[in-house]
Protein backbone atom coordinates (compact mmCIF):
# COMPACT_ATOMS: atom_id res chain seq x y z
CA UNK A 1 0.00 0.00 0.00
CA UNK A 2 1.45 3.42 -0.83
CA UNK A 3 1.55 6.11 1.85
CA UNK A 4 -0.78 9.16 1.86
CA UNK A 5 2.22 11.36 0.90
CA UNK A 6 2.74 9.28 -2.21
CA UNK A 7 -0.88 9.64 -3.21
CA UNK A 8 0.06 12.80 -5.12
CA UNK A 9 1.54 10.36 -7.59
CA UNK A 10 -2.01 9.36 -8.56
CA UNK A 11 -2.34 12.75 -10.23
CA UNK A 12 0.48 12.00 -12.61
CA UNK A 13 -0.64 8.46 -13.37
CA UNK A 14 2.29 6.82 -11.58
CA UNK A 15 -0.21 4.89 -9.48
CA UNK A 16 -3.89 4.34 -10.19
CA UNK A 17 -6.61 3.36 -7.78
CA UNK A 18 -7.80 -0.14 -8.66
CA UNK A 19 -11.45 0.81 -8.35
CA UNK A 20 -11.18 2.20 -11.91
CA UNK A 21 -11.20 -1.44 -13.04
CA UNK A 22 -13.96 -2.77 -10.82
CA UNK A 23 -16.54 -0.08 -10.12
CA UNK A 24 -19.97 0.14 -11.79
CA UNK A 25 -20.03 3.85 -11.06
CA UNK A 26 -16.68 4.42 -12.84
CA UNK A 27 -17.69 2.47 -15.93
CA UNK A 28 -20.83 4.61 -16.20
CA UNK A 29 -18.67 7.73 -15.90
CA UNK A 30 -16.29 6.37 -18.53
CA UNK A 31 -19.22 5.95 -20.91
CA UNK A 32 -20.51 9.47 -20.45
CA UNK A 33 -17.24 11.36 -19.94
CA UNK A 34 -14.86 9.45 -22.21
CA UNK A 35 -16.71 7.43 -24.87
CA UNK A 36 -19.36 10.11 -25.51
CA UNK A 37 -16.70 12.82 -25.58
CA UNK A 38 -13.75 11.48 -27.61
CA UNK A 39 -13.24 10.70 -31.29
CA UNK A 40 -13.87 7.00 -31.91
CA UNK A 41 -12.52 4.93 -34.79
CA UNK A 42 -15.36 3.58 -36.94
CA UNK A 43 -14.16 2.03 -40.20
CA UNK A 44 -11.98 2.55 -43.27
CA UNK A 45 -13.02 4.88 -46.08
CA UNK A 46 -12.79 1.94 -48.51
CA UNK A 47 -15.76 0.33 -46.69
CA UNK A 48 -18.04 3.23 -47.60
CA UNK A 49 -16.69 4.44 -50.91
CA UNK A 50 -19.81 4.58 -53.13
CA UNK A 51 -22.93 6.76 -52.77
CA UNK A 52 -25.42 4.92 -50.58
CA UNK A 53 -22.75 2.83 -48.82
CA UNK A 54 -23.24 2.78 -45.06
CA UNK A 55 -21.47 1.40 -42.00
CA UNK A 56 -23.10 0.99 -38.61
CA UNK A 57 -21.50 0.67 -35.21
CA UNK A 58 -22.25 1.17 -31.54
CA UNK A 59 -20.40 3.45 -29.17
CA UNK A 60 -21.27 1.37 -26.12
CA UNK A 61 -25.07 1.89 -26.09
CA UNK A 62 -25.28 4.47 -28.88
CA UNK A 63 -26.16 3.05 -32.33
CA UNK A 64 -24.54 5.13 -35.08
CA UNK A 65 -24.76 4.96 -38.86
CA UNK A 66 -22.30 6.54 -41.31
CA UNK A 67 -23.61 7.10 -44.83
CA UNK A 68 -21.94 8.28 -48.04
CA UNK A 69 -24.29 10.65 -49.85
CA UNK A 70 -24.91 11.13 -53.56
CA UNK A 71 -22.68 14.20 -53.23
CA UNK A 72 -19.89 11.82 -52.06
CA UNK A 73 -19.92 13.40 -48.60
CA UNK A 74 -19.79 11.27 -45.45
CA UNK A 75 -22.48 11.96 -42.85
CA UNK A 76 -23.09 10.23 -39.55
CA UNK A 77 -26.30 10.01 -37.51
CA UNK A 78 -27.70 8.38 -34.43
CA UNK A 79 -29.11 5.19 -35.91
CA UNK A 80 -32.52 5.68 -34.33
CA UNK A 81 -35.79 6.51 -36.04
CA UNK A 82 -37.13 9.91 -34.97
CA UNK A 83 -40.64 8.42 -34.70
CA UNK A 84 -40.56 5.77 -31.94
CA UNK A 85 -36.84 5.14 -31.87
CA UNK A 86 -36.43 1.88 -33.79
CA UNK A 87 -32.89 1.28 -35.02
CA UNK A 88 -33.20 2.35 -38.59
CA UNK A 89 -30.85 -0.20 -40.05
CA UNK A 90 -29.43 -3.10 -38.08
CA UNK A 91 -27.08 -4.50 -40.70
CA UNK A 92 -23.35 -3.84 -40.18
CA UNK A 93 -22.84 -2.40 -43.68
CA UNK A 94 -24.36 -2.31 -47.16
CA UNK A 95 -25.79 0.04 -49.74
CA UNK A 96 -29.21 1.73 -49.75
CA UNK A 97 -30.93 4.41 -51.81
CA UNK A 98 -33.06 5.45 -48.82
CA UNK A 99 -33.47 4.21 -45.23
CA UNK A 100 -36.96 3.04 -44.40
CA UNK A 101 -37.90 2.14 -40.83
CA UNK A 102 -39.46 -1.31 -40.45
CA UNK A 103 -42.02 -0.11 -37.90
CA UNK A 104 -44.23 2.58 -39.53
CA UNK A 105 -42.17 3.04 -42.69
CA UNK A 106 -40.89 6.55 -42.09
CA UNK A 107 -38.29 7.07 -44.80
CA UNK A 108 -35.07 9.07 -44.72
CA UNK A 109 -32.75 9.99 -47.59
CA UNK A 110 -28.95 9.65 -47.59
CA UNK A 111 -28.68 13.13 -46.04
CA UNK A 112 -30.87 12.07 -43.12
CA UNK A 113 -33.89 14.16 -44.23
CA UNK A 114 -37.29 12.68 -43.44
CA UNK A 115 -38.85 12.30 -46.90
CA UNK A 116 -41.75 9.93 -46.35
CA UNK A 117 -44.42 9.58 -43.64
CA UNK A 118 -47.37 7.27 -44.36
CA UNK A 119 -50.77 8.97 -43.86
CA UNK A 120 -49.02 12.22 -43.03
CA UNK A 121 -52.19 14.36 -43.08
CA UNK A 122 -53.35 12.98 -39.73
CA UNK A 123 -50.53 14.92 -38.04
CA UNK A 124 -52.21 18.20 -38.99
CA UNK A 125 -51.09 21.24 -41.01
CA UNK A 126 -48.20 22.21 -38.70
CA UNK A 127 -46.38 18.92 -39.01
CA UNK A 128 -42.81 19.76 -40.08
CA UNK A 129 -40.77 16.89 -41.47
CA UNK A 130 -37.61 19.05 -41.34
CA UNK A 131 -37.69 18.92 -37.55
CA UNK A 132 -37.73 15.14 -37.61
CA UNK A 133 -34.63 14.51 -39.71
CA UNK A 134 -32.10 11.98 -38.41
CA UNK A 135 -29.95 13.51 -35.69
CA UNK A 136 -26.40 14.09 -36.93
CA UNK A 137 -23.13 13.33 -35.16
CA UNK A 138 -19.70 14.53 -36.22
CA UNK A 139 -17.71 12.43 -38.67
CA UNK A 140 -14.25 13.06 -40.09
CA UNK A 141 -11.46 11.17 -41.81
CA UNK A 142 -7.76 10.91 -41.22
CA UNK A 143 -6.42 9.61 -44.54
CA UNK A 144 -8.12 6.17 -44.90
CA UNK A 145 -9.57 6.07 -41.37
CA UNK A 146 -13.09 7.23 -40.47
CA UNK A 147 -13.79 8.53 -36.97
CA UNK A 148 -16.97 9.83 -35.32
CA UNK A 149 -17.62 11.72 -32.13
CA UNK A 150 -20.86 12.32 -30.24
CA UNK A 151 -19.34 15.47 -28.78
CA UNK A 152 -20.21 18.66 -30.68
CA UNK A 153 -17.56 20.51 -28.67
CA UNK A 154 -14.71 18.06 -29.26
CA UNK A 155 -11.60 19.53 -30.90
CA UNK A 156 -11.09 18.79 -34.60
CA UNK A 157 -9.95 15.23 -35.34
CA UNK A 158 -6.46 16.35 -36.33
CA UNK A 159 -6.14 18.39 -33.15
CA UNK A 160 -7.40 15.42 -31.13
CA UNK A 161 -4.83 13.07 -32.68
CA UNK A 162 -2.15 15.56 -31.69
CA UNK A 163 1.36 14.19 -31.59
CA UNK A 164 0.41 10.72 -32.84
CA UNK A 165 -0.95 12.06 -36.17
CA UNK A 166 2.34 12.20 -38.15
CA UNK A 167 3.27 8.68 -37.02
CA UNK A 168 -0.16 7.28 -37.93
CA UNK A 169 -0.17 9.05 -41.30
CA UNK A 170 2.70 6.84 -42.54
CA UNK A 171 0.52 3.72 -42.37
CA UNK A 172 -3.02 4.72 -43.24
CA UNK A 173 -2.83 5.73 -46.88
CA UNK A 174 -3.78 3.13 -49.48
CA UNK A 175 -5.10 0.42 -47.14
CA UNK A 176 -8.35 -1.57 -47.04
CA UNK A 177 -10.04 -4.10 -44.78
CA UNK A 178 -9.41 -7.80 -45.46
CA UNK A 179 -10.92 -9.28 -42.28
CA UNK A 180 -12.85 -8.49 -39.11
CA UNK A 181 -13.30 -10.31 -35.82
CA UNK A 182 -14.91 -9.43 -32.48
CA UNK A 183 -14.72 -11.24 -29.16
CA UNK A 184 -15.36 -10.68 -25.49
CA UNK A 185 -13.36 -11.51 -22.40
CA UNK A 186 -13.89 -11.41 -18.65
CA UNK A 187 -11.91 -8.33 -17.75
CA UNK A 188 -11.94 -4.54 -17.77
CA UNK A 189 -11.61 -2.90 -21.22
CA UNK A 190 -8.62 -0.78 -20.15
CA UNK A 191 -6.52 -3.87 -19.45
CA UNK A 192 -6.55 -4.70 -23.16
CA UNK A 193 -5.61 -1.20 -24.20
CA UNK A 194 -2.87 -1.03 -21.55
CA UNK A 195 -1.54 -4.33 -22.82
CA UNK A 196 -0.79 -2.82 -26.23
CA UNK A 197 1.19 -0.02 -24.57
CA UNK A 198 3.13 -2.54 -22.50
CA UNK A 199 6.27 -4.25 -23.77
CA UNK A 200 7.22 -5.46 -20.29
CA UNK A 201 4.97 -8.52 -20.46
CA UNK A 202 5.64 -10.23 -23.85
CA UNK A 203 8.87 -11.88 -22.78
CA UNK A 204 6.94 -13.69 -20.05
CA UNK A 205 3.35 -13.96 -21.25
CA UNK A 206 4.35 -14.82 -24.83
CA UNK A 207 7.31 -16.98 -23.97
CA UNK A 208 7.97 -17.88 -27.60
CA UNK A 209 9.09 -14.31 -28.35
CA UNK A 210 11.60 -14.32 -25.54
CA UNK A 211 12.95 -17.75 -26.48
CA UNK A 212 13.40 -16.77 -30.11
CA UNK A 213 14.68 -13.22 -29.73
CA UNK A 214 15.88 -12.71 -26.15
CA UNK A 215 15.55 -9.22 -24.66
CA UNK A 216 14.16 -7.71 -27.88
CA UNK A 217 11.90 -5.25 -26.01
CA UNK A 218 14.97 -3.66 -24.45
CA UNK A 219 15.87 -2.33 -27.89
CA UNK A 220 13.03 0.09 -28.26
CA UNK A 221 11.12 2.87 -26.62
CA UNK A 222 7.79 3.73 -25.08
CA UNK A 223 6.63 7.29 -25.66
CA UNK A 224 3.64 9.13 -24.27
CA UNK A 225 2.20 11.42 -26.96
CA UNK A 226 -0.12 14.25 -26.01
CA UNK A 227 -3.02 14.12 -25.42
CA UNK A 228 -3.16 10.54 -24.10
CA UNK A 229 -1.75 8.69 -27.12
CA UNK A 230 1.44 6.65 -27.46
CA UNK A 231 4.06 4.91 -29.55
CA UNK A 232 5.75 1.67 -28.57
CA UNK A 233 8.78 0.57 -30.57
CA UNK A 234 11.06 -2.43 -30.55
CA UNK A 235 13.72 -3.86 -32.84
CA UNK A 236 13.89 -7.54 -33.69
CA UNK A 237 17.10 -7.02 -35.66
CA UNK A 238 20.55 -8.50 -35.04
CA UNK A 239 19.41 -11.61 -33.19
CA UNK A 240 21.32 -14.81 -33.15
CA UNK A 241 20.11 -17.38 -35.70
CA UNK A 242 20.60 -20.44 -33.52
CA UNK A 243 18.60 -19.24 -30.56
CA UNK A 244 15.89 -18.05 -32.96
CA UNK A 245 15.47 -21.51 -34.47
CA UNK A 246 15.61 -23.16 -31.06
CA UNK A 247 12.88 -20.88 -29.82
CA UNK A 248 10.77 -21.39 -32.94
CA UNK A 249 11.13 -25.15 -32.59
CA UNK A 250 9.88 -25.10 -29.00
CA UNK A 251 7.06 -22.74 -29.98
CA UNK A 252 5.89 -24.58 -33.10
CA UNK A 253 7.09 -28.15 -32.62
CA UNK A 254 8.48 -27.98 -36.14
CA UNK A 255 11.92 -29.50 -36.57
CA UNK A 256 14.24 -27.05 -38.33
CA UNK A 257 17.20 -28.53 -40.27
CA UNK A 258 20.38 -28.36 -38.23
CA UNK A 259 22.89 -25.86 -39.49
CA UNK A 260 20.29 -23.40 -40.69
CA UNK A 261 21.14 -19.93 -39.46
CA UNK A 262 19.70 -16.53 -39.91
CA UNK A 263 21.13 -13.24 -38.85
CA UNK A 264 18.54 -10.55 -39.21
CA UNK A 265 20.20 -7.18 -39.73
CA UNK A 266 16.98 -5.21 -40.15
CA UNK A 267 17.20 -2.23 -37.80
CA UNK A 268 13.68 -0.95 -38.66
CA UNK A 269 11.66 -0.74 -35.46
CA UNK A 270 8.28 -2.42 -35.19
CA UNK A 271 5.61 -0.16 -33.74
CA UNK A 272 2.29 -0.04 -31.98
CA UNK A 273 0.50 3.30 -32.01
CA UNK A 274 -2.26 3.87 -29.49
CA UNK A 275 -4.95 6.53 -29.68
CA UNK A 276 -6.79 7.56 -26.51
CA UNK A 277 -8.95 6.03 -25.15
CA UNK A 278 -9.31 2.58 -26.75
CA UNK A 279 -7.65 2.28 -30.19
CA UNK A 280 -4.48 0.32 -30.98
CA UNK A 281 -2.85 0.27 -34.34
CA UNK A 282 -0.20 -2.34 -35.12
CA UNK A 283 1.25 -2.09 -38.63
CA UNK A 284 3.24 -4.99 -40.00
CA UNK A 285 6.69 -4.24 -41.31
CA UNK A 286 6.96 -3.72 -45.02
CA UNK A 287 9.70 -5.97 -46.33
CA UNK A 288 11.89 -5.48 -49.35
CA UNK A 289 11.27 -8.66 -51.36
CA UNK A 290 14.10 -7.92 -53.77
CA UNK A 291 13.91 -7.18 -57.48
CA UNK A 292 12.28 -3.84 -56.74
CA UNK A 293 9.27 -5.53 -55.11
CA UNK A 294 8.04 -4.51 -51.69
CA UNK A 295 5.89 -6.75 -49.49
CA UNK A 296 2.43 -5.93 -48.21
CA UNK A 297 1.79 -3.11 -45.76
CA UNK A 298 -0.65 -5.17 -43.73
CA UNK A 299 -1.54 -4.66 -40.10
CA UNK A 300 -4.38 -4.60 -37.62
CA UNK A 301 -6.51 -2.12 -35.72
CA UNK A 302 -8.24 -2.91 -32.43
CA UNK A 303 -10.83 -1.12 -30.32
CA UNK A 304 -11.77 -2.12 -26.77
CA UNK A 305 -15.24 -1.35 -25.33
CA UNK A 306 -16.57 -1.84 -21.81
CA UNK A 307 -19.46 -4.26 -21.25
CA UNK A 308 -19.59 -3.36 -17.56
CA UNK A 309 -16.48 -3.15 -15.36
CA UNK A 310 -15.67 -6.87 -15.58
CA UNK A 311 -16.27 -7.61 -19.24
CA UNK A 312 -14.98 -6.14 -22.50
CA UNK A 313 -15.49 -6.50 -26.24
CA UNK A 314 -12.61 -6.23 -28.70
CA UNK A 315 -13.23 -5.37 -32.35
CA UNK A 316 -10.39 -6.28 -34.66
CA UNK A 317 -9.87 -5.07 -38.22
CA UNK A 318 -7.16 -6.63 -40.38
CA UNK A 319 -6.06 -4.56 -43.38
CA UNK A 320 -3.60 -4.73 -46.25
CA UNK A 321 -2.52 -2.51 -49.14
CA UNK A 322 -5.16 -1.71 -51.73
CA UNK A 323 -2.77 -2.92 -54.43
CA UNK A 324 -2.06 -6.35 -52.84
CA UNK A 325 -3.00 -9.36 -54.97
CA UNK A 326 -5.34 -12.06 -53.56
CA UNK A 327 -2.46 -14.41 -52.60
CA UNK A 328 -0.69 -11.67 -50.64
CA UNK A 329 -3.93 -10.81 -48.84
CA UNK A 330 -4.56 -14.45 -48.00
CA UNK A 331 -1.03 -14.77 -46.62
CA UNK A 332 -1.47 -11.57 -44.57
CA UNK A 333 -4.76 -12.85 -43.16
CA UNK A 334 -3.33 -16.25 -42.27
CA UNK A 335 -0.31 -14.63 -40.64
CA UNK A 336 -2.56 -12.49 -38.42
CA UNK A 337 -4.89 -15.40 -37.71
CA UNK A 338 -1.91 -17.26 -36.26
CA UNK A 339 -1.40 -14.83 -33.44
CA UNK A 340 -4.14 -12.22 -33.07
CA UNK A 341 -7.93 -12.21 -32.76
CA UNK A 342 -10.18 -14.63 -30.91
CA UNK A 343 -8.29 -17.50 -32.55
CA UNK A 344 -4.70 -16.15 -32.20
CA UNK A 345 -2.02 -17.57 -29.92
CA UNK A 346 -0.83 -14.17 -28.67
CA UNK A 347 -4.37 -12.98 -27.97
CA UNK A 348 -5.07 -16.23 -26.09
CA UNK A 349 -2.06 -15.53 -23.83
CA UNK A 350 -3.16 -11.94 -23.26
CA UNK A 351 -6.78 -12.92 -22.62
CA UNK A 352 -5.67 -15.33 -19.88
CA UNK A 353 -3.53 -12.58 -18.31
CA UNK A 354 -6.44 -10.09 -18.44
CA UNK A 355 -8.86 -12.55 -16.83
CA UNK A 356 -6.40 -13.26 -14.02
CA UNK A 357 -5.77 -9.54 -13.47
CA UNK A 358 -9.49 -8.86 -13.25
CA UNK A 359 -9.94 -11.45 -10.48
CA UNK A 360 -6.99 -10.06 -8.53
CA UNK A 361 -7.95 -6.41 -9.03
CA UNK A 362 -11.00 -7.06 -6.81
CA UNK A 363 -8.68 -8.10 -3.98
CA UNK A 364 -9.01 -6.01 -0.83
CA UNK A 365 -5.32 -6.54 -0.18
CA UNK A 366 -3.97 -3.93 -2.60
CA UNK A 367 -5.50 -0.58 -3.47
CA UNK A 368 -3.15 0.84 -6.11
CA UNK A 369 -1.46 -0.30 -9.35
CA UNK A 370 1.97 1.19 -10.14
CA UNK A 371 2.93 2.48 -13.60
CA UNK A 372 6.37 3.60 -12.54
CA UNK A 373 8.82 1.96 -14.95
CA UNK A 374 11.28 4.41 -16.52
CA UNK A 375 12.18 7.34 -14.37
CA UNK A 376 14.25 9.61 -16.66
CA UNK A 377 12.45 12.87 -17.40
CA UNK A 378 10.71 13.47 -20.72
CA UNK A 379 8.09 11.66 -22.76
CA UNK A 380 10.09 8.49 -23.25
CA UNK A 381 13.31 8.85 -21.28
CA UNK A 382 15.64 11.78 -21.84
CA UNK A 383 18.90 9.92 -22.44
CA UNK A 384 19.79 7.14 -24.84
CA UNK A 385 20.46 4.88 -21.89
CA UNK A 386 17.12 5.76 -20.37
CA UNK A 387 15.15 4.54 -23.41
CA UNK A 388 13.74 1.05 -22.98
CA UNK A 389 10.67 -0.44 -24.64
CA UNK A 390 9.59 -1.82 -21.28
CA UNK A 391 9.17 1.65 -19.74
CA UNK A 392 5.73 3.01 -18.91
CA UNK A 393 5.78 6.60 -20.15
CA UNK A 394 2.77 6.05 -22.39
CA UNK A 395 0.71 4.49 -19.60
CA UNK A 396 1.36 7.50 -17.39
CA UNK A 397 0.33 9.83 -20.23
CA UNK A 398 -2.80 7.68 -20.69
CA UNK A 399 -3.86 7.94 -17.06
CA UNK A 400 -2.99 11.64 -16.89
CA UNK A 401 -5.51 12.32 -19.67
CA UNK A 402 -7.97 9.66 -18.42
CA UNK A 403 -8.20 11.49 -15.10
CA UNK A 404 -8.83 14.82 -16.85
CA UNK A 405 -11.80 13.36 -18.74
CA UNK A 406 -13.19 11.56 -15.71
CA UNK A 407 -13.02 14.69 -13.56
CA UNK A 408 -14.77 16.86 -16.16
CA UNK A 409 -18.48 17.46 -15.66
CA UNK A 410 -20.26 18.38 -18.90
CA UNK A 411 -23.66 17.72 -20.42
CA UNK A 412 -23.75 14.06 -21.50
CA UNK A 413 -24.19 14.52 -25.26
CA UNK A 414 -25.92 16.69 -27.81
CA UNK A 415 -26.42 16.67 -31.54
CA UNK A 416 -23.81 18.12 -33.88
CA UNK A 417 -24.73 21.24 -35.83
S1 LIG B 1 -40.48 3.76 -35.20
FE1 LIG B 1 -39.72 4.24 -37.16
S2 LIG B 1 -41.50 4.66 -38.30
FE2 LIG B 1 -42.25 4.27 -36.33
FE1 LIG C 1 0.58 -9.40 -25.17
PDB file of N, CA, C and O and ligand atoms in Angstrom, residues 81 83-86 101 103-106, ligand 1:
ATOM      1  N   UNK A  81     -34.688   5.839 -35.364  1.00  0.00           N
ATOM      2  CA  UNK A  81     -35.793   6.508 -36.040  1.00  0.00           C
ATOM      3  C   UNK A  81     -36.351   7.623 -35.153  1.00  0.00           C
ATOM      4  O   UNK A  81     -36.500   7.459 -33.939  1.00  0.00           O
ATOM      5  N   UNK A  83     -39.251   8.665 -35.088  1.00  0.00           N
ATOM      6  CA  UNK A  83     -40.644   8.423 -34.701  1.00  0.00           C
ATOM      7  C   UNK A  83     -40.694   7.759 -33.330  1.00  0.00           C
ATOM      8  O   UNK A  83     -40.800   8.412 -32.314  1.00  0.00           O
ATOM      9  N   UNK A  84     -40.497   6.436 -33.245  1.00  0.00           N
ATOM     10  CA  UNK A  84     -40.560   5.771 -31.943  1.00  0.00           C
ATOM     11  C   UNK A  84     -39.210   5.209 -31.528  1.00  0.00           C
ATOM     12  O   UNK A  84     -39.129   4.447 -30.582  1.00  0.00           O
ATOM     13  N   UNK A  85     -38.185   5.500 -32.328  1.00  0.00           N
ATOM     14  CA  UNK A  85     -36.839   5.142 -31.873  1.00  0.00           C
ATOM     15  C   UNK A  85     -36.255   3.862 -32.431  1.00  0.00           C
ATOM     16  O   UNK A  85     -35.126   3.506 -32.088  1.00  0.00           O
ATOM     17  N   UNK A  86     -36.979   3.152 -33.280  1.00  0.00           N
ATOM     18  CA  UNK A  86     -36.429   1.876 -33.791  1.00  0.00           C
ATOM     19  C   UNK A  86     -35.090   2.121 -34.486  1.00  0.00           C
ATOM     20  O   UNK A  86     -34.918   3.133 -35.174  1.00  0.00           O
ATOM     21  N   UNK A 101     -37.731   2.811 -42.119  1.00  0.00           N
ATOM     22  CA  UNK A 101     -37.900   2.140 -40.833  1.00  0.00           C
ATOM     23  C   UNK A 101     -38.871   0.965 -40.980  1.00  0.00           C
ATOM     24  O   UNK A 101     -39.887   1.083 -41.660  1.00  0.00           O
ATOM     25  N   UNK A 103     -40.850  -0.132 -38.780  1.00  0.00           N
ATOM     26  CA  UNK A 103     -42.021  -0.107 -37.901  1.00  0.00           C
ATOM     27  C   UNK A 103     -43.212   0.587 -38.551  1.00  0.00           C
ATOM     28  O   UNK A 103     -44.243  -0.028 -38.787  1.00  0.00           O
ATOM     29  N   UNK A 104     -43.100   1.893 -38.875  1.00  0.00           N
ATOM     30  CA  UNK A 104     -44.226   2.582 -39.525  1.00  0.00           C
ATOM     31  C   UNK A 104     -43.798   3.189 -40.862  1.00  0.00           C
ATOM     32  O   UNK A 104     -44.438   4.109 -41.370  1.00  0.00           O
ATOM     33  N   UNK A 105     -42.634   2.699 -41.336  1.00  0.00           N
ATOM     34  CA  UNK A 105     -42.173   3.039 -42.688  1.00  0.00           C
ATOM     35  C   UNK A 105     -41.818   4.506 -42.902  1.00  0.00           C
ATOM     36  O   UNK A 105     -41.913   5.014 -44.016  1.00  0.00           O
ATOM     37  N   UNK A 106     -41.457   5.211 -41.846  1.00  0.00           N
ATOM     38  CA  UNK A 106     -40.889   6.548 -42.087  1.00  0.00           C
ATOM     39  C   UNK A 106     -39.609   6.343 -42.903  1.00  0.00           C
ATOM     40  O   UNK A 106     -38.832   5.404 -42.662  1.00  0.00           O
TER      41      UNK A 106
HETATM   42  S1  LIG B   1     -40.479   3.758 -35.205  1.00  0.00           S
HETATM   43 FE1  LIG B   1     -39.719   4.242 -37.160  1.00  0.00          FE
HETATM   44  S2  LIG B   1     -41.504   4.660 -38.297  1.00  0.00           S
HETATM   45 FE2  LIG B   1     -42.245   4.272 -36.327  1.00  0.00          FE
END
